[in-house]
């Protein structure tokens, strides 16, 4: 069953996306006692890496997060300068119940104050974002454990301790959680000794990772639909959607968003500057009776293929769930995987699935 088939089945049955079993609780007397007391290195400070570090912190386990870029968040990146509410350049929608916020925070004494509203079939944040949620509730307790601007180049798990090579030297750890975008592994940017198991290598090399592009255009008037899917054929090639990015926000701005992944994204990621702007405006003029160009004010874009430590959009909705399961499988009780692409195969690529995969990795690692 592909991700798309699974989500469609949930819709047919009238149920929400599953949010998995309970996280390890830091407040429950019934919580299992960790038997691991060594050091963990987490590679990557996206949703999966941050969630893993946060759970390890709650369990009192020593850890460090090494992030290749200069900031945390990965594809939860936002733009706070473009307009009067945070623009989500990556993860934008909540694709499960709002109960997931409390599950990620994993502390009944903390009240999560995040507003969302229905945006069928998902939900959207009101003047906030996934990035803001992690910044407010997850980052503060682990900020001192994150080392930035330190790409991991190699990982040797052949000895008792895992040895990692970075651009700044060598590190050692008892266990490692790999939480880098899948394209990084697919391109071999992190080498493994011994080589990864054949089944995992086959899954990494054979799975489709879609290109990713987003844009936001401000106009002087709202002439467009709230949602307009652009047909993609065959459907397995990707998605393309124009949508009212200001819908539900506390703003008077007229903002149109463009979200596209897979082959349709190639029309945009291969352009830049005025050529890219004019290409989108021309397409909108054709869709909306030449109303885009005369009402144009400004725009901003995000080409995820150009991000050196991300390099793509996300795992195809049509991936085989069995391959996804292989992506998440641990190695030698030393190397674990967490992130939107490293799940149990029931669902993938969303922020909440990245957090769930981190929970699974930490549970397996410490118990």
Coordinates of C-alpha atoms in Angstrom, one line a residue, residues 33-270:
X33 CA 13.3 2.4 32.9
X34 CA 16.0 3.0 30.3
X35 CA 18.8 0.4 30.4
X36 CA 21.2 2.4 28.2
X37 CA 23.5 4.9 29.9
X38 CA 26.0 5.8 27.2
X39 CA 26.4 8.7 24.8
X40 CA 24.3 9.3 21.6
X41 CA 25.2 11.4 18.6
X42 CA 22.3 12.6 16.5
X43 CA 23.1 13.7 12.9
X44 CA 20.8 16.4 11.8
X45 CA 18.6 19.0 13.6
X46 CA 15.4 18.7 11.6
X47 CA 12.1 17.5 13.1
X48 CA 13.4 14.0 13.6
X49 CA 16.7 14.9 15.1
X50 CA 15.3 17.6 17.4
X51 CA 12.5 15.2 18.6
X52 CA 15.1 12.5 19.3
X53 CA 17.3 14.8 21.3
X54 CA 14.4 16.1 23.2
X55 CA 13.3 12.6 24.3
X56 CA 16.9 11.6 25.2
X57 CA 17.1 14.8 27.3
X58 CA 13.9 13.8 29.2
X59 CA 15.5 10.4 29.9
X60 CA 18.7 12.0 31.2
X61 CA 20.8 10.4 28.5
X62 CA 23.9 12.2 27.2
X63 CA 23.7 13.3 23.6
X64 CA 24.8 15.8 21.1
X65 CA 23.2 16.9 17.8
X66 CA 25.4 17.8 14.9
X67 CA 23.8 19.9 12.2
X68 CA 25.5 20.6 8.9
X69 CA 23.9 24.0 8.4
X70 CA 23.9 27.1 10.5
X71 CA 20.4 26.7 11.9
X72 CA 17.9 24.1 13.1
X73 CA 14.6 23.0 11.6
X74 CA 15.5 21.6 8.2
X75 CA 12.4 21.6 5.9
X76 CA 10.4 23.4 8.6
X77 CA 12.1 26.6 7.5
X78 CA 10.1 29.8 7.6
X79 CA 10.4 33.4 6.3
X80 CA 9.4 36.0 8.8
X81 CA 10.4 39.1 6.6
X82 CA 8.1 38.6 3.7
X83 CA 4.7 39.5 5.3
X84 CA 3.0 39.9 8.7
X85 CA 2.9 36.2 9.5
X86 CA 5.4 33.4 9.2
X87 CA 5.6 32.0 5.7
X88 CA 6.3 28.2 5.8
X89 CA 8.9 27.6 3.1
X90 CA 8.7 23.9 3.8
X91 CA 6.4 22.0 6.1
X92 CA 3.1 23.9 6.2
X93 CA 0.1 21.6 7.0
X94 CA -0.8 19.5 10.1
X95 CA -1.7 16.1 8.7
X96 CA -3.0 14.5 11.8
X97 CA -4.9 15.4 15.0
X98 CA -3.8 18.3 17.2
X99 CA -3.2 15.8 19.9
X100 CA 0.2 15.2 18.3
X101 CA 1.5 18.5 19.9
X102 CA 1.1 17.1 23.4
X103 CA 2.5 13.8 22.3
X104 CA 5.7 15.4 21.0
X105 CA 6.0 17.6 24.1
X106 CA 5.6 14.5 26.1
X107 CA 5.1 16.4 29.4
X108 CA 1.6 16.7 30.9
X109 CA 2.7 19.7 32.9
X110 CA 3.2 21.8 29.7
X111 CA 0.2 23.4 28.0
X112 CA 0.6 23.7 24.3
X113 CA -0.8 27.0 22.9
X114 CA -0.9 26.5 19.2
X115 CA -3.9 27.5 17.1
X116 CA -4.9 25.7 14.0
X117 CA -7.9 25.6 11.7
X118 CA -9.4 23.0 9.3
X119 CA -8.0 23.2 5.7
X120 CA -9.5 20.0 4.2
X121 CA -8.2 17.4 4.4
X122 CA -5.6 18.7 6.8
X123 CA -5.2 21.6 9.2
X124 CA -3.1 24.8 9.0
X125 CA -1.4 26.9 11.7
X126 CA -2.8 30.4 12.5
X127 CA 0.0 32.9 12.4
X128 CA 2.4 30.2 13.4
X129 CA 4.1 27.1 11.9
X130 CA 5.7 23.8 12.7
X131 CA 9.0 25.7 13.0
X132 CA 7.5 27.9 15.7
X133 CA 6.1 24.9 17.6
X134 CA 9.6 23.3 17.7
X135 CA 11.2 26.6 18.5
X136 CA 8.9 27.2 21.5
X137 CA 8.4 23.8 23.0
X138 CA 11.3 21.5 21.9
X139 CA 14.4 23.7 21.3
X140 CA 14.9 25.5 24.6
X141 CA 15.8 22.3 26.6
X142 CA 18.2 21.0 24.0
X143 CA 19.7 24.2 22.4
X144 CA 23.0 23.8 24.2
X145 CA 23.4 20.3 22.8
X146 CA 23.4 21.4 19.2
X147 CA 26.6 21.9 17.2
X148 CA 26.1 23.8 14.0
X149 CA 28.1 24.0 10.7
X150 CA 29.4 20.5 11.2
X151 CA 28.5 18.1 8.4
X152 CA 29.2 14.4 9.2
X153 CA 31.2 12.8 6.4
X154 CA 31.6 9.3 7.5
X155 CA 30.4 6.8 10.2
X156 CA 32.3 3.7 11.3
X157 CA 30.3 1.3 13.4
X158 CA 32.7 -1.6 13.1
X159 CA 34.1 -1.3 16.6
X160 CA 32.5 -1.1 20.1
X161 CA 32.1 2.6 19.7
X162 CA 30.9 4.4 16.7
X163 CA 33.5 6.8 15.1
X164 CA 32.3 9.7 13.1
X165 CA 34.4 12.0 10.8
X166 CA 33.3 15.6 10.4
X167 CA 34.7 18.6 8.6
X168 CA 36.2 19.7 12.0
X169 CA 37.6 16.4 13.2
X170 CA 36.6 13.0 14.7
X171 CA 33.9 12.1 17.2
X172 CA 33.1 9.0 19.1
X173 CA 29.8 7.8 20.5
X174 CA 28.1 4.6 21.8
X175 CA 25.2 4.9 19.5
X176 CA 24.1 7.2 16.6
X177 CA 20.8 8.4 15.3
X178 CA 20.9 9.3 11.6
X179 CA 18.4 12.0 10.9
X180 CA 19.5 13.5 7.6
X181 CA 17.3 14.0 4.5
X182 CA 17.1 10.8 2.5
X183 CA 18.7 12.5 -0.6
X184 CA 21.9 12.9 1.5
X185 CA 22.2 9.2 1.9
X186 CA 21.1 8.5 -1.7
X187 CA 23.9 10.7 -3.0
X188 CA 26.5 9.0 -0.7
X189 CA 27.3 12.2 1.2
X190 CA 27.7 10.1 4.4
X191 CA 29.8 7.0 4.0
X192 CA 29.3 3.9 6.3
X193 CA 31.8 1.4 7.5
X194 CA 30.9 -1.5 7.1
X195 CA 28.7 -0.7 4.2
X196 CA 25.0 -0.5 4.9
X197 CA 23.1 -3.9 4.7
X198 CA 22.1 -4.8 1.1
X199 CA 18.4 -4.5 1.9
X200 CA 18.8 -0.9 3.2
X201 CA 21.1 0.1 0.4
X202 CA 18.5 -1.2 -2.1
X203 CA 15.8 0.8 -0.5
X204 CA 17.9 4.0 -0.4
X205 CA 19.0 3.6 -4.0
X206 CA 15.7 2.4 -5.5
X207 CA 13.2 4.7 -3.9
X208 CA 11.9 7.9 -5.6
X209 CA 12.6 11.2 -3.9
X210 CA 10.7 14.1 -5.4
X211 CA 12.1 17.5 -6.3
X212 CA 10.6 20.3 -4.2
X213 CA 9.7 24.0 -4.8
X214 CA 7.5 26.6 -3.1
X215 CA 6.7 30.2 -3.9
X216 CA 4.6 33.0 -2.4
X217 CA 3.3 35.9 -4.4
X218 CA 1.7 39.0 -3.0
X219 CA -1.0 40.8 -5.1
X220 CA -2.9 44.0 -4.7
X221 CA -6.2 42.1 -4.9
X222 CA -7.5 38.6 -4.5
X223 CA -8.4 37.3 -8.0
X224 CA -7.6 33.6 -7.4
X225 CA -9.2 30.5 -5.9
X226 CA -8.5 29.4 -2.4
X227 CA -7.3 26.1 -3.8
X228 CA -6.5 25.1 -7.4
X229 CA -4.9 21.8 -8.1
X230 CA -3.1 21.6 -11.4
X231 CA -3.5 18.2 -13.0
X232 CA -0.3 16.1 -13.1
X233 CA -0.3 13.0 -15.3
X234 CA 0.6 10.4 -14.4
X235 CA -0.2 11.1 -10.7
X236 CA 3.0 9.3 -9.6
X237 CA 5.0 12.2 -11.2
X238 CA 4.2 14.5 -8.3
X239 CA 1.8 17.3 -7.2
X240 CA 1.2 21.0 -8.1
X241 CA -1.1 23.3 -6.1
X242 CA -1.8 27.0 -6.1
X243 CA -3.5 28.1 -2.9
X244 CA -4.6 31.1 -0.8
X245 CA -1.6 31.3 1.6
X246 CA -3.4 34.0 3.6
X247 CA -6.5 31.9 4.2
X248 CA -7.3 31.8 8.0
X249 CA -4.4 34.1 9.0
X250 CA -4.7 37.3 10.9
X251 CA -3.7 39.5 7.9
X252 CA -5.2 41.7 5.2
X253 CA -2.5 40.7 2.7
X254 CA -3.4 38.9 -0.6
X255 CA -0.9 36.0 -0.8
X256 CA -1.0 33.2 -3.3
X257 CA 1.2 30.1 -2.6
X258 CA 2.6 27.6 -5.0
X259 CA 3.5 24.1 -3.8
X260 CA 4.9 21.6 -6.2
X261 CA 7.0 18.4 -6.0
X262 CA 8.3 15.8 -8.4
X263 CA 8.5 16.4 -12.2
X264 CA 6.2 19.5 -12.2
X265 CA 8.8 21.2 -9.9
X266 CA 11.4 21.0 -12.6
X267 CA 9.7 23.8 -14.5
X268 CA 10.5 26.1 -11.5
X269 CA 13.8 24.8 -10.0
X270 CA 15.5 25.2 -13.4

